[in-house]
Short mmCIF file of C-alpha atoms in Angstrom, two decimals:
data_model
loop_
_atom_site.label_atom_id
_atom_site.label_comp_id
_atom_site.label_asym_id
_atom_site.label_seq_id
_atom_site.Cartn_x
_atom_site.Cartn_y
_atom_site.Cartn_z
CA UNK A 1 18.16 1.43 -17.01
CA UNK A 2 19.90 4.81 -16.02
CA UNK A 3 19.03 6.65 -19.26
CA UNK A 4 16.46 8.06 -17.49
CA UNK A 5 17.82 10.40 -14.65
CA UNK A 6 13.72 10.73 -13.41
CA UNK A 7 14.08 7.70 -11.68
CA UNK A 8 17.68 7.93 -10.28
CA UNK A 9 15.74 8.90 -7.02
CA UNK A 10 14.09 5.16 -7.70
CA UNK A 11 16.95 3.10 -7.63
CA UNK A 12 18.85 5.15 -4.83
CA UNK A 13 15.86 4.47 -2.55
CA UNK A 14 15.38 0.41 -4.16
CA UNK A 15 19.09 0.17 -2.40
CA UNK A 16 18.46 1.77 0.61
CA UNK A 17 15.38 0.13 0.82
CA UNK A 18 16.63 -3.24 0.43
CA UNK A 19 19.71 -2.36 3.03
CA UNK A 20 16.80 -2.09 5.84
CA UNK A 21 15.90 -6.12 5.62
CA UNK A 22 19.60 -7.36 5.54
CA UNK A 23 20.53 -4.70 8.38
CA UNK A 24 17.58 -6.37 10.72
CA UNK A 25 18.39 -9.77 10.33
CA UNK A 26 22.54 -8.94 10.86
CA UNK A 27 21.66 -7.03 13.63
CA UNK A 28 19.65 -9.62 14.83
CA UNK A 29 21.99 -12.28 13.83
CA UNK A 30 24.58 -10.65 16.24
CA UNK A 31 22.49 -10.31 19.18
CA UNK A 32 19.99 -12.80 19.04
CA UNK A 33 20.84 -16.20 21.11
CA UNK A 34 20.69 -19.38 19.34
CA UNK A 35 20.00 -22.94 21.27
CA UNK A 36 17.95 -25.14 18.73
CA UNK A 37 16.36 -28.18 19.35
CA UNK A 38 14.60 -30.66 16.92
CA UNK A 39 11.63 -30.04 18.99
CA UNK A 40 11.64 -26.25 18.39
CA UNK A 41 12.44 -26.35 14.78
CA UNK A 42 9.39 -28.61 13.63
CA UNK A 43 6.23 -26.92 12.53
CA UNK A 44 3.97 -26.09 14.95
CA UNK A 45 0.74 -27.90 14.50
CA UNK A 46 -0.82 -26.47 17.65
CA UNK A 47 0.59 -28.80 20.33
CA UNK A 48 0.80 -32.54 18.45
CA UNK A 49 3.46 -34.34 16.36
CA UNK A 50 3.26 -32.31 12.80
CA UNK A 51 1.50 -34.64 10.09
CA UNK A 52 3.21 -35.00 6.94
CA UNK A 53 4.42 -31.82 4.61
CA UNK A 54 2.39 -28.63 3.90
CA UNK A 55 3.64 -28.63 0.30
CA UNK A 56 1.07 -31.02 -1.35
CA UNK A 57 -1.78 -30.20 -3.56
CA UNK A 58 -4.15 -27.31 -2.99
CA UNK A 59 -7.70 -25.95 -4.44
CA UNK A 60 -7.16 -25.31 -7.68
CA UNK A 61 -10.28 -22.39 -6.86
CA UNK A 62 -7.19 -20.18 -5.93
CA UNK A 63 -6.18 -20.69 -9.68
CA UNK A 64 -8.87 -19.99 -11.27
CA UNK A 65 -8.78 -16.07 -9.49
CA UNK A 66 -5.51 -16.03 -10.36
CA UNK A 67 -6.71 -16.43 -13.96
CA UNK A 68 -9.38 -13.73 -13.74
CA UNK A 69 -7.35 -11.74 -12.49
CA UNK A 70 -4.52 -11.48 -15.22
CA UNK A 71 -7.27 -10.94 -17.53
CA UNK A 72 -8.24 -7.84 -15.69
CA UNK A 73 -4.80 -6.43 -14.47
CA UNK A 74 -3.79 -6.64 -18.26
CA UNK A 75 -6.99 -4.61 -18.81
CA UNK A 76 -6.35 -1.88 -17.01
CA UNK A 77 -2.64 -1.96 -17.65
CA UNK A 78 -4.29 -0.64 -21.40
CA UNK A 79 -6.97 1.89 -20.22
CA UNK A 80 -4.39 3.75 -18.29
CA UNK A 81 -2.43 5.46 -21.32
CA UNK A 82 -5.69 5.45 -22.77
CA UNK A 83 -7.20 7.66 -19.68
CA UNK A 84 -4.05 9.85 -19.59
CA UNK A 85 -4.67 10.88 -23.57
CA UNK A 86 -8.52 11.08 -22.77
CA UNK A 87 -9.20 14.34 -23.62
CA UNK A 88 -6.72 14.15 -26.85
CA UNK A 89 -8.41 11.44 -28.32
CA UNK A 90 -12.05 12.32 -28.12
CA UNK A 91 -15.15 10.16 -28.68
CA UNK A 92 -14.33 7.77 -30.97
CA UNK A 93 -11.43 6.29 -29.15
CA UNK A 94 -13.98 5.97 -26.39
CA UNK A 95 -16.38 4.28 -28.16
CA UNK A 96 -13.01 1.69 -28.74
CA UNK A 97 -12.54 1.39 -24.99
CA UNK A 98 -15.85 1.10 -24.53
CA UNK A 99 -15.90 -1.96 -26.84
CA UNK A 100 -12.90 -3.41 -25.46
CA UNK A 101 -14.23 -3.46 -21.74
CA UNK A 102 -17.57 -4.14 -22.79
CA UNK A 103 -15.45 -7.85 -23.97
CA UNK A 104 -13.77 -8.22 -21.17
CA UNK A 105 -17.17 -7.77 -19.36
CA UNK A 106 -18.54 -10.80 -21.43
CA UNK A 107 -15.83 -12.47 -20.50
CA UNK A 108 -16.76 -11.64 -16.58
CA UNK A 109 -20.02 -12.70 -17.26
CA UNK A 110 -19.05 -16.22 -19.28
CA UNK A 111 -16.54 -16.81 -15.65
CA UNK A 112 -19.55 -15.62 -13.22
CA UNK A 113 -21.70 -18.38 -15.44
CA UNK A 114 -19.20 -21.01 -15.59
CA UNK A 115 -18.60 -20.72 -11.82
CA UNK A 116 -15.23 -19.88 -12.08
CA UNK A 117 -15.90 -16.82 -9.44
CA UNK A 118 -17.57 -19.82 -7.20
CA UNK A 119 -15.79 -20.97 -4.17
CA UNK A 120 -17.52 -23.82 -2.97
CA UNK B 1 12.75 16.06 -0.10
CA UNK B 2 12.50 18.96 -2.64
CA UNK B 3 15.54 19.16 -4.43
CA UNK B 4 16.35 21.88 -6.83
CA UNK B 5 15.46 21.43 -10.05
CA UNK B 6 17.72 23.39 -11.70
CA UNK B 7 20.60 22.37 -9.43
CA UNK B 8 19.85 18.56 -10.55
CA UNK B 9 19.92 19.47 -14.40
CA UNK B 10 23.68 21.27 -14.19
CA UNK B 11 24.83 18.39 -12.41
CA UNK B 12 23.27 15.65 -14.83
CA UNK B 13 24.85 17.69 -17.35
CA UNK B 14 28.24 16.87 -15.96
CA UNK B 15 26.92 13.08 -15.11
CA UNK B 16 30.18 11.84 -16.17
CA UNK B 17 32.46 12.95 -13.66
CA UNK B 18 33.08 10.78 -10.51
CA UNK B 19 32.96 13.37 -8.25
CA UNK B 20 29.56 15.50 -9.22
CA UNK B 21 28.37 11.52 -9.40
CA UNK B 22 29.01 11.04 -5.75
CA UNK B 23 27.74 14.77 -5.09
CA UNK B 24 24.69 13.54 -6.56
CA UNK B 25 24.30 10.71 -4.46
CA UNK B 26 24.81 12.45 -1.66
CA UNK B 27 21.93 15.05 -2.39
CA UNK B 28 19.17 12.11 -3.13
CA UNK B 29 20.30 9.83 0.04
CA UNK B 30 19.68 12.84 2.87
CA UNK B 31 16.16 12.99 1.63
CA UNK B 32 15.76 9.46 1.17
CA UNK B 33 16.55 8.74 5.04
CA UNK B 34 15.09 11.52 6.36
CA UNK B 35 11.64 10.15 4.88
CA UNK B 36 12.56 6.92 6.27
CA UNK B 37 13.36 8.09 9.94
CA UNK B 38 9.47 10.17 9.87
CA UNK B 39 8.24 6.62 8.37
CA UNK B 40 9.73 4.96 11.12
CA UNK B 41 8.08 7.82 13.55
CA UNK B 42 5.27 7.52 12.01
CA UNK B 43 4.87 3.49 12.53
CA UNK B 44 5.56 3.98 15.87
CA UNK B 45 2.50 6.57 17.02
CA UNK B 46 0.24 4.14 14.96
CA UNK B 47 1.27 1.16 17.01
CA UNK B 48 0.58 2.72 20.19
CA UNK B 49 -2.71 4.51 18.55
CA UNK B 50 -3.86 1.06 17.95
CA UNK B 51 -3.30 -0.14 21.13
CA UNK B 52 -4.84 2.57 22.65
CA UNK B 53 -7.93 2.94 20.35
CA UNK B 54 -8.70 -0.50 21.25
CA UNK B 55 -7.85 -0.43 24.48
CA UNK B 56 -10.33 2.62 25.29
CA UNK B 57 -12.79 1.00 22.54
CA UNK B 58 -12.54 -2.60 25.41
CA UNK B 59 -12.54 -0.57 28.22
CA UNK B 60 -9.44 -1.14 29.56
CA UNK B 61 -5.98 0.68 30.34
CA UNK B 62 -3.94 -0.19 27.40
CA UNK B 63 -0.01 0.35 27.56
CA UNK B 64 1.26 2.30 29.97
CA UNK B 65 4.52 1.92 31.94
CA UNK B 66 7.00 2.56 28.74
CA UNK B 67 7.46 6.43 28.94
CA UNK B 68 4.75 8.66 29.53
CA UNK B 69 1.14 7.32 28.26
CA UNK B 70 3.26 4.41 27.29
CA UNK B 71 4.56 6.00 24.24
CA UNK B 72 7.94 4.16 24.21
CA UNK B 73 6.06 0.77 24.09
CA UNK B 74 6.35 0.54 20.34
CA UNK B 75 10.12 0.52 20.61
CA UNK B 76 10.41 -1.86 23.25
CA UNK B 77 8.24 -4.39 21.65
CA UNK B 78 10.86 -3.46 18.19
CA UNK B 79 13.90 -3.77 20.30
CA UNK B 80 12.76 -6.65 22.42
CA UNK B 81 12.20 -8.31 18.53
CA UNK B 82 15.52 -7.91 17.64
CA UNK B 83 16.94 -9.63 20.80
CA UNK B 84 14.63 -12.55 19.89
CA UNK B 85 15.79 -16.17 18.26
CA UNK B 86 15.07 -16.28 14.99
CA UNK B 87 13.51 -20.43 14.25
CA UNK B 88 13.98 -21.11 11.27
CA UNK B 89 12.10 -24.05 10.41
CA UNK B 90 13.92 -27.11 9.48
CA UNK B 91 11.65 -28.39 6.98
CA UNK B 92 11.14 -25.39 5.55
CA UNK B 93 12.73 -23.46 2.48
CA UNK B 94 15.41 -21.32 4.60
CA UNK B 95 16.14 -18.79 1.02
CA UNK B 96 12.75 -18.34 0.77
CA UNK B 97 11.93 -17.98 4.34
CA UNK B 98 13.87 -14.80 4.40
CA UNK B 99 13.28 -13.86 1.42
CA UNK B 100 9.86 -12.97 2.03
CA UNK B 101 9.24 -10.64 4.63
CA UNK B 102 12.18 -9.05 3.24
CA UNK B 103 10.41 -8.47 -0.28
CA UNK B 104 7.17 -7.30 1.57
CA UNK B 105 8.70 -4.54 3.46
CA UNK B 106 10.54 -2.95 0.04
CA UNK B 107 7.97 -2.67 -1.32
CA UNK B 108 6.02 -1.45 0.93
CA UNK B 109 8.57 0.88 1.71
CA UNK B 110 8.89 2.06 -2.24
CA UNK B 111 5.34 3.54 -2.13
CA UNK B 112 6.67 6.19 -0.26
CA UNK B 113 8.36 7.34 -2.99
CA UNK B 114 5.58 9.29 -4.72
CA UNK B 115 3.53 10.36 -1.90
CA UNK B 116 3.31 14.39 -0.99
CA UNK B 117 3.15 15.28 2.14
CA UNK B 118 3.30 18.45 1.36
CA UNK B 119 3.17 21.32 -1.39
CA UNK B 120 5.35 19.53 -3.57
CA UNK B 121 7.22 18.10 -0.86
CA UNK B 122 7.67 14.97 -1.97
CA UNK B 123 10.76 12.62 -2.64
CA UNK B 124 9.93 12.16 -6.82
CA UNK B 125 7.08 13.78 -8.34
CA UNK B 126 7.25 10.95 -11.14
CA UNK B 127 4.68 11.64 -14.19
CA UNK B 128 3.15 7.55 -13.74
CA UNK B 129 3.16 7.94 -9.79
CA UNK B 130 -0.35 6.43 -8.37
CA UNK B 131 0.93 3.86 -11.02
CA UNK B 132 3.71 3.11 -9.63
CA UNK B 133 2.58 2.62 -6.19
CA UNK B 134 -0.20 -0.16 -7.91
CA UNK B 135 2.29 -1.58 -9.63
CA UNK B 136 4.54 -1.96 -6.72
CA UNK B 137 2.18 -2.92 -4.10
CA UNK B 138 1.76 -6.02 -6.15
CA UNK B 139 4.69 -6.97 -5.78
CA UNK B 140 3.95 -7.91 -1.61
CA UNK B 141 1.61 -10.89 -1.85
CA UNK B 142 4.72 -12.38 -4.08
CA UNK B 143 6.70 -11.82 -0.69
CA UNK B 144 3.69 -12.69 1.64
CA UNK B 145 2.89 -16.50 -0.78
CA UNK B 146 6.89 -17.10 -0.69
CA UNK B 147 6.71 -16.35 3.22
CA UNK B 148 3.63 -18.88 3.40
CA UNK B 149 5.39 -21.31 1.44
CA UNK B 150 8.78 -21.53 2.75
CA UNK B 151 7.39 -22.31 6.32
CA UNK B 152 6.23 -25.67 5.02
CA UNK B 153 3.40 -25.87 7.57
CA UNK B 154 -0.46 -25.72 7.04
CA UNK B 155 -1.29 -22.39 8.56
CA UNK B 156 0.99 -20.95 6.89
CA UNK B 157 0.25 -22.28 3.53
CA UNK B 158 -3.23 -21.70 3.58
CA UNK B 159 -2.53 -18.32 4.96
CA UNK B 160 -0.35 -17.36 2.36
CA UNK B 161 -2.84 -18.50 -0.44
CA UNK B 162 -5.15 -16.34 1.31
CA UNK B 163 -3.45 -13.72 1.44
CA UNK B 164 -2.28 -13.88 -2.49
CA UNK B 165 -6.20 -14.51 -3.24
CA UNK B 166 -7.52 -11.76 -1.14
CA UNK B 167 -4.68 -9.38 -2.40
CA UNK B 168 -5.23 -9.87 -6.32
CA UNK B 169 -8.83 -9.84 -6.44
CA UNK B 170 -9.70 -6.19 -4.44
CA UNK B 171 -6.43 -5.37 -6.68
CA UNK B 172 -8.73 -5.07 -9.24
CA UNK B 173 -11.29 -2.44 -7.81
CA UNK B 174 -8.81 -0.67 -6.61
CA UNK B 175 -6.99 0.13 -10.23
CA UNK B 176 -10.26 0.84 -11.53
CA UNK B 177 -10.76 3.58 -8.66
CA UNK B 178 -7.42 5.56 -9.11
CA UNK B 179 -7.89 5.21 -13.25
CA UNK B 180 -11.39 7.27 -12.42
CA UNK B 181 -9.44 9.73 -10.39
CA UNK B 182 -6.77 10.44 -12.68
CA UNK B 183 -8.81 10.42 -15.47
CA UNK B 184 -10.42 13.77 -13.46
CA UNK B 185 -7.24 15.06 -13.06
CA UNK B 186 -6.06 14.00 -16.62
CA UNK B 187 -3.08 13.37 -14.90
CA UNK B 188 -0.88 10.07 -12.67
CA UNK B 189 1.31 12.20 -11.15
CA UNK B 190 0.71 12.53 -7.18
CA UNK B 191 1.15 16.01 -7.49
CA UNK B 192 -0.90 17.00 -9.61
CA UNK B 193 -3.77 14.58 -8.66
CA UNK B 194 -3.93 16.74 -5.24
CA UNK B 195 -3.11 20.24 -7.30
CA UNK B 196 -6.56 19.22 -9.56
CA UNK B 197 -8.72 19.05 -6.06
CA UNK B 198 -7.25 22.38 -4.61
CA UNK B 199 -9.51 24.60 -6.67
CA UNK B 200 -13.00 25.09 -4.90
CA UNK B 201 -11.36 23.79 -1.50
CA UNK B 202 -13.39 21.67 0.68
CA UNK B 203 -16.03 21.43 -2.13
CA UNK B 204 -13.19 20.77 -4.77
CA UNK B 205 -12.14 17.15 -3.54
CA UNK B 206 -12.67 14.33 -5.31
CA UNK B 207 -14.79 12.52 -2.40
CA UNK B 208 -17.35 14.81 -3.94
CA UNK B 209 -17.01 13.79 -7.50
CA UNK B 210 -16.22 10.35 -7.05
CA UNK B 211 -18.07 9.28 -4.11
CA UNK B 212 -18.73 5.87 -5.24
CA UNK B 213 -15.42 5.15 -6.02
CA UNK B 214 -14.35 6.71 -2.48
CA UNK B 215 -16.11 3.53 -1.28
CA UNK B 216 -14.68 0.86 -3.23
CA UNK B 217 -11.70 2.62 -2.71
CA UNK B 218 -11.75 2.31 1.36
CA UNK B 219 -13.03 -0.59 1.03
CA UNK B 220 -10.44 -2.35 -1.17
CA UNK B 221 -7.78 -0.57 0.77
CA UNK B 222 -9.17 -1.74 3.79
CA UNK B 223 -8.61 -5.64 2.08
CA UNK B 224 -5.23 -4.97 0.94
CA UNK B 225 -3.99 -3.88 4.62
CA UNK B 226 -5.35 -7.45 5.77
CA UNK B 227 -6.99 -5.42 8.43
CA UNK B 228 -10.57 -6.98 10.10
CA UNK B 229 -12.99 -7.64 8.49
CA UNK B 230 -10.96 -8.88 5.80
CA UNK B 231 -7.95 -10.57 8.06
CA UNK B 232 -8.79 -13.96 6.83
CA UNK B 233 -4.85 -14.66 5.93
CA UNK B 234 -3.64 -13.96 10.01
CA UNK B 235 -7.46 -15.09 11.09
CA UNK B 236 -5.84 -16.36 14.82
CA UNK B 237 -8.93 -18.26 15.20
CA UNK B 238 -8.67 -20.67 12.15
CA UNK B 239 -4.91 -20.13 11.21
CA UNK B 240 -3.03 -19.11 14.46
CA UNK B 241 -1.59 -16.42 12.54
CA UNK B 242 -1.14 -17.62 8.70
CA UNK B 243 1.78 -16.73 6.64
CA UNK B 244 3.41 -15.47 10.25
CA UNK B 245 3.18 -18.84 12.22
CA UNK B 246 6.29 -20.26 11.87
CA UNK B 247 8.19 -16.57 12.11
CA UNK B 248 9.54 -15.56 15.18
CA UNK B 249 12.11 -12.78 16.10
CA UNK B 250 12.80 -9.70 14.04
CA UNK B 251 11.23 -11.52 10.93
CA UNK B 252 8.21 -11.79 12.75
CA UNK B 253 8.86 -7.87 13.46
CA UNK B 254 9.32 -6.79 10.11
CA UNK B 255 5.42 -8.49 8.73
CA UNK B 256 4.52 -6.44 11.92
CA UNK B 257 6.19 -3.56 10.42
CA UNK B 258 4.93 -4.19 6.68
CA UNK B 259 0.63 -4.75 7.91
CA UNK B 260 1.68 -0.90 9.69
CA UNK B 261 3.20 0.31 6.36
CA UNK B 262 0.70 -0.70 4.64
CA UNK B 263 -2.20 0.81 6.67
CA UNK B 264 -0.33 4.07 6.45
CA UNK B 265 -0.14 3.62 2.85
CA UNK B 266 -3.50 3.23 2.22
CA UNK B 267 -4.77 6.66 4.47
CA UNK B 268 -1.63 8.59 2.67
CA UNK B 269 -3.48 7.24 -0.58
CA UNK B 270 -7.25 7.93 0.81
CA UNK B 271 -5.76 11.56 2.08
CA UNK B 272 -4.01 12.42 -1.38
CA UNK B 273 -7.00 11.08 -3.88
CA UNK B 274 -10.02 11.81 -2.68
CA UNK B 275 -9.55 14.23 0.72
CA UNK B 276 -7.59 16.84 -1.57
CA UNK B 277 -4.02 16.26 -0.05
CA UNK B 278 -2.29 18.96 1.42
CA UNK B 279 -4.96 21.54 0.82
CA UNK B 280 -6.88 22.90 3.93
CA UNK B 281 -10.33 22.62 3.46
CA UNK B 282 -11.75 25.96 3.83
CA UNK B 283 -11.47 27.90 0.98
CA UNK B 284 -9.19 30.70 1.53
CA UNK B 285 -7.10 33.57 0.06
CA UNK B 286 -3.42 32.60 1.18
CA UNK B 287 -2.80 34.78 3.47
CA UNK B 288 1.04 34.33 3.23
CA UNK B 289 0.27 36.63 -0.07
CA UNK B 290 0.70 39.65 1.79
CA UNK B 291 3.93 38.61 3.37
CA UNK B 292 7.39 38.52 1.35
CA UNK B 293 7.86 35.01 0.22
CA UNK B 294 10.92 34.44 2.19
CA UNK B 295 12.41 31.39 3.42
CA UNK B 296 10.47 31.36 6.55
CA UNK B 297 6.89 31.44 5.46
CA UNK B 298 7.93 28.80 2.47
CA UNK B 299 9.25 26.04 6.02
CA UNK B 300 5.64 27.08 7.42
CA UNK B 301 3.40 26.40 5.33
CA UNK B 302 5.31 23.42 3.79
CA UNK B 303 4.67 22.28 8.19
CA UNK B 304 1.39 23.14 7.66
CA UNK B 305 1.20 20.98 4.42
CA UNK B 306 2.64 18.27 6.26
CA UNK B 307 0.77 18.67 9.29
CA UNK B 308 -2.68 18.75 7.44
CA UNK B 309 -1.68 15.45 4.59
CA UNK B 310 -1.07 13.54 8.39
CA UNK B 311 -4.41 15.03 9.92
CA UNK B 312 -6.80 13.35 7.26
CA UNK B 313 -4.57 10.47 6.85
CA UNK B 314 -4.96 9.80 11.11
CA UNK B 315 -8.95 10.17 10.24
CA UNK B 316 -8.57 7.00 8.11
CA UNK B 317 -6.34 5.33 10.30
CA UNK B 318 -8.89 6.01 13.39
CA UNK B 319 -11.54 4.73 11.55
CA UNK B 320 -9.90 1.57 10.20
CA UNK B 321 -9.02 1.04 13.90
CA UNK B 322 -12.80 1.27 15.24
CA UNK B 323 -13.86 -0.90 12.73
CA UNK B 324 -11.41 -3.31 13.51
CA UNK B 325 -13.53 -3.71 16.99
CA UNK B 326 -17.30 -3.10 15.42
CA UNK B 327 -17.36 -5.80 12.48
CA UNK B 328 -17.14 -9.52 12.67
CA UNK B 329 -14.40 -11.04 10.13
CA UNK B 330 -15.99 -12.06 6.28
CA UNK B 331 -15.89 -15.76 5.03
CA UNK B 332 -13.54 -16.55 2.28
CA UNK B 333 -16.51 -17.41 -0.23
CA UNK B 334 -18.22 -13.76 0.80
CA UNK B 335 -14.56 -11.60 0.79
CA UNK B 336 -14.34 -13.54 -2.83
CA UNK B 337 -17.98 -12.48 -3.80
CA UNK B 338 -17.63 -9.22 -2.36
CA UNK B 339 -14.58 -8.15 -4.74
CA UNK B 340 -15.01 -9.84 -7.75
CA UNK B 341 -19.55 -9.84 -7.81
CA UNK B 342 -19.70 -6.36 -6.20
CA UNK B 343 -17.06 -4.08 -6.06
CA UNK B 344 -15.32 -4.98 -9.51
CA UNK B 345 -18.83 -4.36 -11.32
CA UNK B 346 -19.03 -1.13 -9.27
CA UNK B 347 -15.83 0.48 -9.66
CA UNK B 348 -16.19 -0.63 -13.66
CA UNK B 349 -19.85 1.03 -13.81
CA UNK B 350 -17.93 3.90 -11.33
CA UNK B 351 -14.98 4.30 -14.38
CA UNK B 352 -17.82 4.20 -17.33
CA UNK B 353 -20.03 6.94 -15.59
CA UNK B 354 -16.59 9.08 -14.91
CA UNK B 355 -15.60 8.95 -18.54
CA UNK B 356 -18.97 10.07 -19.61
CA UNK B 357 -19.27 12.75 -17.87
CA UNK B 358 -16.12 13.81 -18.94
CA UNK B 359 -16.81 12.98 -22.34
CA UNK B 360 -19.73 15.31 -22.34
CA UNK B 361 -17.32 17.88 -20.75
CA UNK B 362 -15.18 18.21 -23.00
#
C-alpha cells in the first residue's frame, strides 16, 4: 500500500479528510443540547402517526440500472489504458475497441428492446 | 501545494528513519490544510453567491444583516448548525446514519486532490488523476443510499434510491466525456490535460474540439451535483427533502456542505477540461520573459493562475445558479431517458468520432 511514495500525499489527505466528519459531530456532540422525546425521534411522515417501516420492498426498476450500469462502468474501466496507449497501438487495436464497444452497444440495444431502460 | 521534487526524492531515500518520516509528514500536511481552509473559503462565497443570485434573480433583498452585504451569513448558518440537536432517529440504523454523510463529504473532499489551480500548483499531479476523481466521486451515492437507508423513513428511502439511480446512470456519460478529452491530450494527468489546451490560447481549449462532449459534460455534471433540474432526490415538493429528512444539526450541515463541494467540483472540472485551466485566454508572449525569474514574479503569476482557474470556474457556478431559477425540475422516467437514451449514445458517438480523428492524425 505504501510502496508507492506517489500517493503518500493520498493517504495523508484520506486521514485528514476523514478527521473533518468525526471533528463535526464531537464538536457538535459537546455543544449541542440533547432533550429527546419519543415524539421527536419517530420519522416524520409530514404531520401523522408514521405507518409501518421504510425498509420493505422497492422497484426492482432501480436494479435493473444498476445492472446496466456495471456493464458500462466495467467498459470504460478497459478503454481507459486503452486511450492512454492510443497512439502506441495504432489501428488495429482500434479496430479491437471498436469491436468490443460495438458489443456492448448490442447489448444497449438488446436492454433498450427488452425494456430494461423503461421506467414505467 | 508544490513541493520540491527533488527535496521529496532525498528524503524518500532516507524513508526509514523516524525522524525524516515525521519531517515528511510535516511537509505534505501544511499543504493539505491550507487547500482545505481556501475550500472552506471557497464554500462559503458560493453559499452567499447563491443566495444572492437568486435573491436578485426573485427580486428581492437576499441576506443582509451578517457583516457587510451579508457576507458572514454562511458562517452563521455553519455555526448556528453546530449548536443544533442532532435526532437521531430511533428506528433508524444509528452506524449507518452517521456513517453516511460522513462518507459523502471524503470523498468529495478527495477530488481536490488532483485539481490545479494553478501552473502546477496543485496538491499531487498523479499520472491517473481525472481518474481518480471518477473513481472517487462514486464512491458518494454509497454514502448518500446508506444516509437514505439508515433513516428508515419513506422520503428518505426513496430519496436515497434516487439519488443512487440518478448518480450511476449520468456516471456513465460523464466517463465517456473525460476518456475523449484525455485521449486529446494522450494523457490523465490534470496537469497535463490543461498543459495540452495552452497552445493556441483561447482557440486551443478543448470546448473547441470537443464541443459535444462539453455538453454532455455540463450536463451530466449538472446531474451529479443534484442541482435543479435534476434535484429529484431533495425534490421538497414530493420528498420534503429525501435522503436529508430525518437529518438535523451539523449532519444536516455537512450534506449542505457536500451538494456545495460538489458544485465546486464540477466547475473546477468544467474550468480544467474544456476552458483550458489556468491559461488566460488571449494568446500572449509571457511577458514575465523579460523579467528575471525570481521568486516574486513565480508568487504572481502562480496568483494569477489561481485567480483565472476560479474566474471560469465562478462562470459555471453562475450559470448553474440561473438555471436553477429558469428550468422546471425533470421526471424520474425523462432524467432516466435523458442519460441512458440520449446522452450515453452521444458521448459514445462523441468518443468514436474523437478517436477517429485522431486515428487519422496520427
Amino acid at each position: 500500500m505504501f510502496l508507492l511514495h506517489e500517493y503518500d500525499i493520498f493517504w495523508t489527505f484520506l486521514i485528514i479528510a476523514s478527521l473533518i466528519p468525526i471533528l463535526a459531530f464531537s464538536i457538535s456532540g459537546l455543544l449541542a443540547p440533547v432533550s429527546e422525546g419519543p415524539e421527536k425521534l419517530s420519522s416524520y411522515e409530514s404531520g401523522i402517526e408514521p405507518m409501518g417501516g421504510a425498509w420493505v420492498q422497492f422497484r426492482i426498476r432501480y436494479y435493473m440500472f444498476a445492472l446496466v450500469f456495471v456493464v458500462f462502468d466495467v467498459e470504460t474501466v478497459f478503454l481507459y489504458p486503452w486511450a492512454m496507449s492510443f497512439d502506441v497501438l495504432g489501428v488495429s487495436v482500434f479496430i479491437e475497441a471498436l469491436i468490443f464497444v460495438l458489443i456492448l452497444v448490442v447489448g444497449l440495444v438488446y436492454a433498450w428492446r427488452k425494456g430494461a431502460l423503461e421506467w414505467s | 501545494m508544490i513541493i520540491d521534487r527533488v527535496e521529496v526524492e532525498t528524503i524518500n531515500s532516507f524513508w526509514k528513519l523516524e525522524l525524516l518520516k515525521e519531517v515528511y509528514g510535516l511537509i505534505s500536511i501544511l499543504p493539505i490544510l491550507t487547500l482545505l481552509l481556501g475550500i472552506t473559503i471557497e464554500v462559503l462565497v458560493i453559499v452567499w453567491l447563491e443566495r444572492e443570485i437568486s435573491a436578485s434573480i426573485q427580486q428581492r433583498i437576499g441576506p443582509e444583516y451578517a457583516g457587510p452585504l451579508g457576507l458572514l451569513q454562511a458562517i452563521a448558518d455553519g455555526t448556528k448548525l453546530l449548536f443544533k440537536e442532532d435526532i437521531l432517529p430511533s428506528r433508524g440504523d444509528i452506524s449507518l446514519f452517521s456513517i453516511g454523510p460522513s462518507i459523502a463529504v471524503i470523498s468529495v473532499l478527495l477530488s481536490f486532490l488532483v485539481i490545479p489551480l494553478g501552473y502546477h500548483f496543485v496538491l499531487a499531479d498523479l499520472s491517473i488523476g481525472v481518474f481518480l476523481w471518477i473513481a472517487i466521486s462514486s464512491i458518494a451515492p454509497i454514502g448518500l443510499l446508506m444516509a437514505g437507508y439508515s433513516s428508515n423513513n419513506k422520503y428518505s428511502f426513496l430519496g436515497g434510491l434516487r439519488a443512487a439511480a440518478q448518480s450511476i446512470s449520468y456516471e456513465i456519460p460523464l466517463t465517456f466525456c473525460v476518456l475523449a478529452i484525455s485521449l486529446l491530450s494522450n494523457s490523465l494527468s490534470t496537469v497535463d490535460i490543461v498543459e495540452a489546451q495552452s497552445k493556441y490560447g483561447f482557440f486551443g481549449w478543448n470546448i473547441w474540439r470537443q464541443p459535444i462532449g462539453f455538453l454532455v459534460f455540463l450536463i451530466s455534471s449538472l446531474a451529479e451535483c443534484e442541482r435543479l433540474p435534476f434535484d429529484l432526490p431533495e425534490a421538497e415538493e414530493e420528498l420534503v427533502a429525501g435522503y436529508q429528512t430525518e437529518y438535523s444539526g451539523i449532519k444536516y450541515g455537512l450534506f449542505y456542505l457536500v451538494s456545495y463541494l460538489n458544485l465546486l467540483v464540477s466547475s473546477l472540472f468544467v474550468t480544467v477540461l474544456y476552458l483550458g485551466g489556468w491559461n488566460l485566454s488571449i494568446p500572449y508572449i509571457s511577458f514575465f520573459d523579460f523579467f528575471q525569474m525570481n521568486k516574486a514574479v513565480g508568487i504572481l503569476e502562480m496568483t494569477m493562475g489561481i485567480f483565472i482557474t476560479l474566474t471560469k470556474a465562478y462562470l459555471f457556478l453562475f450559470i448553474s445558479i440561473t438555471i436553477r431559477w429558469t428550468l422546471p425540475r425533470m421526471r424520474m422516467d425523462q432524467l432516466l431517458n435523458l442519460g441512458w437514451k440520449f446522452l450515453l449514445p452521444i458521448s459514445l458517438g462523441n468518443l468514436l468520432l474523437t478517436t477517429s480523428f485522431q486515428l487519422v492524425s496520427l
